[in-house]
Amino acid sequence: MKRYVLALFVALCTWSVAHAQPAGSGAPVPPPPVQGADQSMNAGGSASPTAAPAAGSAATPGAGSPSTTKPGLAWYDELAAKPKDVSTNFWLPKSVNKVADESDHMFIACVALSAFFFLAIAIAVVYFVWKYRGMSMVRKIIPSPAHNDALEITWTVIPTIICVFLFYFGWRAYIEVVTPPQKAVEINVLAWRWAWEFKHENGVTDNNLHVPIGEPVRLVMTSKDVLHSFYIPVMRVKQDLVPRRYTYAWFEATKPGTYQMYCAEYCGTNHSQMKPAVVVHQAGMTTTWDDQNGHHSVVDRGYENYLNDKAAESTNMPPVDLGKMLYEKKGCNACHTIDGTPRVGPTWAQKDWGKQIQMSDGKTVTMDENYVRESILSPLAKARPGYPPSMPSFEGQLKEKELAGLIAYIKSLKQ
Amino acid sequence: MATPAKNPHGPQNEPDYLNVTKGLKSWLVTLDHKRIGVMYLVGIMIALVVGGAFALLLRTELWSPGKTIVAQDTYNQFFTLHGAVMVFLVIIPGIPAALGNIMMPIQLGAPDVAFPRLNLTSFYMWVAGALLLVGTIPFGGLDTGWTLYTPYSLESKTAVLVATSGVFRLGFSSIFTGLNFLVTIHKFRPQGMGWFQLPLNVWAMYATAIMQVLATPVLGITVLLLTVERFAHIGIFDPTLGGDPVLFQHFFWFYSHPAVYIMIIPGMGVASELITTFSHKPLFGYRFVAYSSVSLALLSFLVWGHHMFVSGQSRLANMVFSALTFTVGIPSAIKVFNWVATLYKGDIRLKTPMLYGLSFILLFTIGGLTGLFLAILSVDVHLHDTYFVVAHFHYVMMGSTLVAFLGGLHYWWPKFMGRMFNESVARACALGVFFGFNLTFLPQFVMGARGMPRRYWDYDPQFHIFHQLSTIGAFVLGISIFVSLVSLVASIKTGKIAPRNPWGGSSLEWQAPTPPPLYNFEKPPVLHELYNYDDLYEVEPDVWERRAPIETEHHRANELARAQGAVADHTGGATAKEHADAQIHARAEEVRAARDMMETSRGEPPVSTAVDAADAAKVAGAGENAPAEAAVKKAEDEEKKS
Amino acid sequence: MSTAHEAHDDEHGHADQGSPFIQHHYDDAQHQFDSGKLGIWLFLAQEVLFFSALFVAYILYRVHHPEIYSYAHKWLQVKYGAINTAVLIFSSLTAAWAVRAAQRNERKLLIACLAVTIGCACTFLVIKYIEYSHKVHEHILFGRYFDPCVSPGGSELLTKHNDCKGTKGTVEWSLDQAGEIDLLNGKATTGCFEQSKFDVDPQEEGLQAECHVFEVKRTRNAKGEWNETGRREITNRCPEETIGEGTGEMGAQPKSGEAEKKKGAAFPCWKAAIQPAVCVPVMVPGKASSPQFGVLVEYGDEEERGEDIAIDAKCDPSKPLAEPADIFADKAETERVGAKAIKPIHHLTTHEEHELESLGPPPAHTNMFFTIYFAMTGLHGVHVLFGVFVFIWLLIRAVKGQFNDRYFGPIDFAALYWHIVDLIWIFLFPLLYLIH
């Protein structure tokens, strides 16, 4: 029986490896920085960060390459929208955190240890069952002792010693993983149902996490409503976010790319949708990456430029684009669709713009800018029937301009 | 519970417990531990089917990324109700309240549990709790996860209040069962049955009962506070009122970690019985296995914090809890090694219960070893709340406990139902359970290590294949369990009449009639050396008997023999061969009794030196019946005088 | 022992057991009593564990927020607590006496003892009721319903329901700190910043502010006036334990990791809480003095920081979290925000005023003390109530004469239960009422 299990296990492992390989090899692996782009960056860009877009124009999507980019997507959002790097070394995703190695070694050591003990026990069980299988009616009496204290002590002491070692090394690695260095880029993380907001040191906020490479990043995190958990598998970082309390995490990215982040603490309906991208930016230079099909280039202009461009973006943006950005950034997309299907809340692709619509208390109200505005600021005042009254108020969280942008965006979606 | 024609192996002078009174009402108000156990079993089987249905629904939903059959909210309710039903209604009461209730008093040779009315109360608390828990469905379901973490459970729009009231009742059901068992094991052991003549199943029940009594109240107060918090907003767990949501996790896990051992230790107890019986050999390292049960029970109170390594608790706490967590690995390892050593030079028969027993060893080994990963602090940061954890605890809770439950159910089924089940169907199901289980949960280890978080309705494409394997496995598993339950139930009508001892078990329940009468034994059972298989022979297929007669008509002699821990006078009507066997036994028991007398909690039995003398005469007299009889008479006279 | 199995054989033959209440499956009366005794002890162990979670909660909150305890216990009347302690101790005595009476077959004494025990338990409950009804009256309740009739002074009553006796003007805090809050001279370690746009109830529990806090560097010029020489925004918020303790020790050493112990970097963080109670009129030269709600910002200790560094802040109150509709929630939530109607019922007496003044303003989350108080005493009260029912049942049985020297287990067990109820109260009384 045991042999079947082993066979199954081996088959399973093979299967998963076979499956993982294409995914791994197909994932975008950043090629070494293009020399030309590098130099142009150094020549023209390094003097003034604001000149970088001009200097890197050759690689700008839409300008040089046959781009499939959605119009209006900024370079950093395009990076975030890239397929995630999911390459693995069978058990674990490939680590891109400088301090995660020791923890990975512990994992591998533990796999080896477990495999050894499991195989030893399984082989013993199978062998004994086969060797001493009973014949019906015929009893074989083989005298054997019912206890052996020396043996008992041996198999008490050996696991104890192993456990002491596992504990010690695990603890040591843990201390390293949770102790940030003195100097670190600090990013504030705020989570709520069901979105993330990352606030950088210059005040820009985004719903994807952008971090520099080779610099420690320290996250100061809290939650607005229920527990969430900040989890980046490639960084081996996980930390719960607790409302009205700050928790911390840190990592130092070693490889540029786009990775997946998750919410790991169950938080309700769209728990499984709380997964922003983590973009690790190349250090201070422009790099062109091809996506896996090779016909689309994405530009990485570095973390500094991200901060500057992002700050610039939020000041001059057409209202509809601003609204579209906020739709994702503020987590509206968790509950509202733009394709006409209802989710937790009504869809934004309204058929009823300008018409009278029914409220849950029986009254009617005209669907117009004023109604949308009121619905954002005090959602429960005029709730529509058929939807749970779960929308939080955005009073105080949106600037007037952003509010106008959202209204414009919703208006643009009317059918 | 219709019972067919009288079982010839049943009690001779009175009806068996199934027939002692008739009618539904006689069952509903019964105080008989066996009937209460059977009612528990019926309830638990129903709950198992309900919980299993939720499992299959949620696995079906995970067949493809995004929506397969249901939307997020429904899926969240599926996994919540699957978890809550399985944990609170099936696994925690499964072995103690159902199998334990039926078998533990018989294994002790006791007529009933100490508090039969409390036992019935406990059952109805379970029923009320179960109805409330399942009753959340018409009231809007439950979507908090079985862990009921605050502040989500304070804000959830589902019927949390109904669920917490249910869990509160289930908690007290569990406490009452544990209390009852502790008193029963302390006060209803026959004289001469010292602590180290208790079958390991009883030891496991004892360790479990300690935890049920000492840990479950904390769950009680926690869900009580949560309930009050929900309707009165007292604020103790509500961060907006200054409360501490993480405190809830501490309270919850202070119960729920011991609860993990409430689930697994009875499984270990049952597995020990299965392995010793079907190896036809005393359990290797009996004392170490017994001690490890109790040490697991005690250590389990000290490790709750390992569920909270990334919850924001201090590093010092994490370090301490990590270190303590490793300590629970050691008794578990000891048990596994001892089970394997028991197989060595045994006489192993692969009957259905033994298939479950061997599955238990292997699955528990995987469950235990993967627990090491989660105890290592740095590794746990990565693995916490991923499918790795899901797979790990399913290996322990389901792969071990539920498999042991099924094993125990098959093992004792003939005893308390009086019928044999269909062996080939049952074996096929046992294999289906084993392979289906592994197919379900092995892929989840890989998924989890690669970063698939748990409780996700949607997932990334790289996890697709693992989820599909897992779903296929879940159906194999579900169908196997369902068929085995149906086959068992069908055997009540169609099965062969079960003999007293179909498996060659050595503990006291196999001396009781099949099915047992109201007070379990027609005549007081005779204590043998624990796990003594030397004179147990399979006289025909699936019928085992002791060569030496195990009972005598002479009640008084049996009783005095029990008082001394010695074997009774076997000689009435026995052959010379049997007589000689009995003498050998008596001597062996004598030596044991002398040692164990020091350990019995009830101290020196109230017998006079005259009885001692009689006993000595009995052993020395080897075949001379008369002096022993005379001494017994004399002892009785003396006792009457005093 | 010798009759054990004969008893089984003769199913109804318990005449020799001394009582018809010995159940079949016990060997004899002693066996039943021993089993019951072990059972009740285990039950009591369970009870202790049941209460333990509340004691743990008590300890945790007391360690983290000692100021709440030293403030809030003054709302409890020691007099009532003390009487109740005496009553319970006496009833424990009568319960123990009842056991003795049963063992000696003294039926009348037994009945008297049981009756006195019931009487004491009822007295306890009546006193508890009086205490509770006072609390309900004054809105000194748990969690969300903690809404006492106290205010920092000014024009508006701070309770949510405005049904206190007295109006807001009747009690004003005379706080020494008020004079010390002097932003211009930079002495303050704590800034109280006006928030003019307050339209939410600042007494609301847990409300916090979103602040931009600046560290202002300055030098004194020749005239002794301060000149600002530069400022920078401090982005670090203080870690968990210091948040929301507006009136804790001012300028407590920020605790945010070993790395930041160095002088100069000693104040990496700030904390803020809306604290109307502290933001009493600030005498700012040139401005009219008016009571104002404000946001209390703390940033390190002034002595260590040096006086050439001041703080400035711009704060907005963050909105309270939207509460989801909850079929089980009461409707109080909708009353939280809204127009307030002041209904002066009567003015406080001088005594009441003095009493309230001596209490001072409640620290943040004072409600937690009352949450724990009500949880502990409430649960204990339920146990007392249960005890009353048990003793009434025993009294009925005693009147029927069912107890004797061979069968008195239930009385013994109930007395044990009663002792543990008493014991828990003996812990609760000093822990809740006698805090210094």
mmCIF file of C-alpha atoms in Angstrom, chain B residues 111-117 154-155 157 159 161-162 168 172 175-176 179 182-183 186-188 213-214 217-218 220-221 224-225 230-236 240-244 247 251 254 312 315 519 555 559 562 602 639, chain C residues 1-2 5 8-9 11 23-27 31 34-36 38-39 42-43 45-46 49-50 52-54 56-57 60-61 142-145 205-206 240 258 321 323-330 365 367-368 371-372 375 379:
data_model
loop_
_atom_site.group_PDB
_atom_site.id
_atom_site.type_symbol
_atom_site.label_atom_id
_atom_site.label_comp_id
_atom_site.label_asym_id
_atom_site.label_seq_id
_atom_site.Cartn_x
_atom_site.Cartn_y
_atom_site.Cartn_z
ATOM 1 C CA PRO B 111 -21.834 -0.622 34.367
ATOM 2 C CA ASP B 112 -22.252 2.959 33.122
ATOM 3 C CA VAL B 113 -20.617 6.363 33.189
ATOM 4 C CA ALA B 114 -20.578 8.142 36.519
ATOM 5 C CA PHE B 115 -23.324 10.637 35.713
ATOM 6 C CA PRO B 116 -25.805 9.228 33.223
ATOM 7 C CA ARG B 117 -28.146 12.197 33.429
ATOM 8 C CA LEU B 154 -18.401 41.778 14.782
ATOM 9 C CA GLU B 155 -19.162 43.326 11.431
ATOM 10 C CA LYS B 157 -23.829 40.601 8.256
ATOM 11 C CA ALA B 159 -25.931 35.100 11.617
ATOM 12 C CA LEU B 161 -25.069 35.463 16.990
ATOM 13 C CA VAL B 162 -26.870 32.239 16.191
ATOM 14 C CA PHE B 168 -21.413 27.994 23.468
ATOM 15 C CA PHE B 172 -20.664 22.858 27.470
ATOM 16 C CA ILE B 175 -17.160 19.956 29.105
ATOM 17 C CA PHE B 176 -19.864 17.696 30.528
ATOM 18 C CA LEU B 179 -16.136 15.759 33.351
ATOM 19 C CA LEU B 182 -12.762 11.892 34.278
ATOM 20 C CA VAL B 183 -14.977 10.836 37.169
ATOM 21 C CA HIS B 186 -11.179 7.695 38.464
ATOM 22 C CA LYS B 187 -14.031 6.081 40.317
ATOM 23 C CA PHE B 188 -15.252 3.196 38.185
ATOM 24 C CA VAL B 213 -12.711 20.308 31.206
ATOM 25 C CA LEU B 214 -9.886 22.821 31.446
ATOM 26 C CA PRO B 217 -14.522 26.952 29.451
ATOM 27 C CA VAL B 218 -12.230 29.512 27.853
ATOM 28 C CA GLY B 220 -17.266 29.285 26.441
ATOM 29 C CA ILE B 221 -16.414 32.675 27.887
ATOM 30 C CA LEU B 224 -20.096 34.426 25.285
ATOM 31 C CA LEU B 225 -18.191 37.709 25.157
ATOM 32 C CA ARG B 230 -22.490 41.478 18.914
ATOM 33 C CA PHE B 231 -25.721 42.619 20.488
ATOM 34 C CA ALA B 232 -24.631 44.895 23.306
ATOM 35 C CA HIS B 233 -21.393 46.358 21.910
ATOM 36 C CA ILE B 234 -19.454 45.982 25.116
ATOM 37 C CA GLY B 235 -16.301 46.718 23.174
ATOM 38 C CA ILE B 236 -13.919 44.162 24.593
ATOM 39 C CA THR B 240 -13.328 51.218 17.631
ATOM 40 C CA LEU B 241 -14.332 51.122 21.289
ATOM 41 C CA GLY B 242 -10.832 50.616 22.606
ATOM 42 C CA GLY B 243 -10.999 46.847 22.692
ATOM 43 C CA ASP B 244 -8.374 44.465 21.432
ATOM 44 C CA LEU B 247 -7.104 39.354 22.513
ATOM 45 C CA PHE B 251 -8.567 33.437 23.969
ATOM 46 C CA PHE B 254 -6.081 29.065 24.201
ATOM 47 C CA GLY B 312 1.597 41.292 15.686
ATOM 48 C CA ARG B 315 8.990 38.668 19.240
ATOM 49 C CA TYR B 519 -25.322 -2.760 32.580
ATOM 50 C CA HIS B 555 -19.384 -14.259 41.516
ATOM 51 C CA GLU B 559 -14.798 -10.331 42.905
ATOM 52 C CA ARG B 562 -10.485 -8.693 41.015
ATOM 53 C CA ARG B 602 -7.883 3.806 45.419
ATOM 54 C CA GLU B 639 -16.139 -9.277 56.444
ATOM 55 C CA MET C 1 -18.046 -2.877 48.606
ATOM 56 C CA SER C 2 -19.251 -6.308 49.366
ATOM 57 C CA HIS C 5 -22.958 -6.735 42.620
ATOM 58 C CA HIS C 8 -27.017 -5.030 40.554
ATOM 59 C CA ASP C 9 -28.648 -8.351 40.658
ATOM 60 C CA GLU C 11 -32.292 -3.888 40.646
ATOM 61 C CA GLN C 23 -28.390 5.100 41.617
ATOM 62 C CA HIS C 24 -28.044 1.587 40.291
ATOM 63 C CA HIS C 25 -24.672 1.874 38.752
ATOM 64 C CA TYR C 26 -22.941 2.939 41.946
ATOM 65 C CA ASP C 27 -21.550 0.363 44.298
ATOM 66 C CA HIS C 31 -19.157 5.477 45.882
ATOM 67 C CA ASP C 34 -17.091 10.200 46.073
ATOM 68 C CA SER C 35 -18.000 10.366 42.405
ATOM 69 C CA GLY C 36 -20.173 13.393 42.956
ATOM 70 C CA LEU C 38 -14.863 14.583 42.229
ATOM 71 C CA GLY C 39 -17.412 15.736 39.685
ATOM 72 C CA LEU C 42 -13.933 19.318 38.269
ATOM 73 C CA PHE C 43 -16.926 21.528 37.624
ATOM 74 C CA ALA C 45 -12.103 23.910 38.062
ATOM 75 C CA GLN C 46 -14.067 24.521 34.893
ATOM 76 C CA LEU C 49 -11.169 28.648 33.895
ATOM 77 C CA PHE C 50 -14.421 30.181 32.700
ATOM 78 C CA SER C 52 -10.035 33.243 34.039
ATOM 79 C CA ALA C 53 -10.401 34.815 30.606
ATOM 80 C CA LEU C 54 -12.047 37.825 32.197
ATOM 81 C CA VAL C 56 -6.731 37.951 31.986
ATOM 82 C CA ALA C 57 -8.579 40.718 30.141
ATOM 83 C CA LEU C 60 -4.034 43.139 30.266
ATOM 84 C CA TYR C 61 -6.050 46.319 30.178
ATOM 85 C CA PHE C 142 -20.008 49.234 28.921
ATOM 86 C CA GLY C 143 -18.575 49.837 25.503
ATOM 87 C CA ARG C 144 -20.685 51.921 23.223
ATOM 88 C CA TYR C 145 -23.081 52.875 26.002
ATOM 89 C CA GLU C 205 -15.087 56.443 21.314
ATOM 90 C CA GLY C 206 -11.987 55.780 19.420
ATOM 91 C CA GLU C 240 0.491 50.580 18.694
ATOM 92 C CA GLU C 258 15.627 49.625 19.751
ATOM 93 C CA LEU C 321 -15.979 53.621 10.204
ATOM 94 C CA GLU C 323 -21.100 50.434 10.498
ATOM 95 C CA PRO C 324 -22.707 47.776 8.414
ATOM 96 C CA ALA C 325 -26.354 47.220 8.928
ATOM 97 C CA ASP C 326 -26.684 44.449 11.420
ATOM 98 C CA ILE C 327 -29.918 42.743 12.096
ATOM 99 C CA PHE C 328 -28.856 42.179 15.648
ATOM 100 C CA ALA C 329 -27.425 45.615 16.244
ATOM 101 C CA ASP C 330 -29.587 48.044 18.052
ATOM 102 C CA HIS C 365 -11.499 54.300 26.453
ATOM 103 C CA ASN C 367 -15.549 52.453 28.689
ATOM 104 C CA MET C 368 -13.235 49.445 28.767
ATOM 105 C CA THR C 371 -16.965 46.651 30.018
ATOM 106 C CA ILE C 372 -14.794 44.530 32.249
ATOM 107 C CA ALA C 375 -18.712 41.416 32.305
ATOM 108 C CA LEU C 379 -21.263 36.799 35.022
#
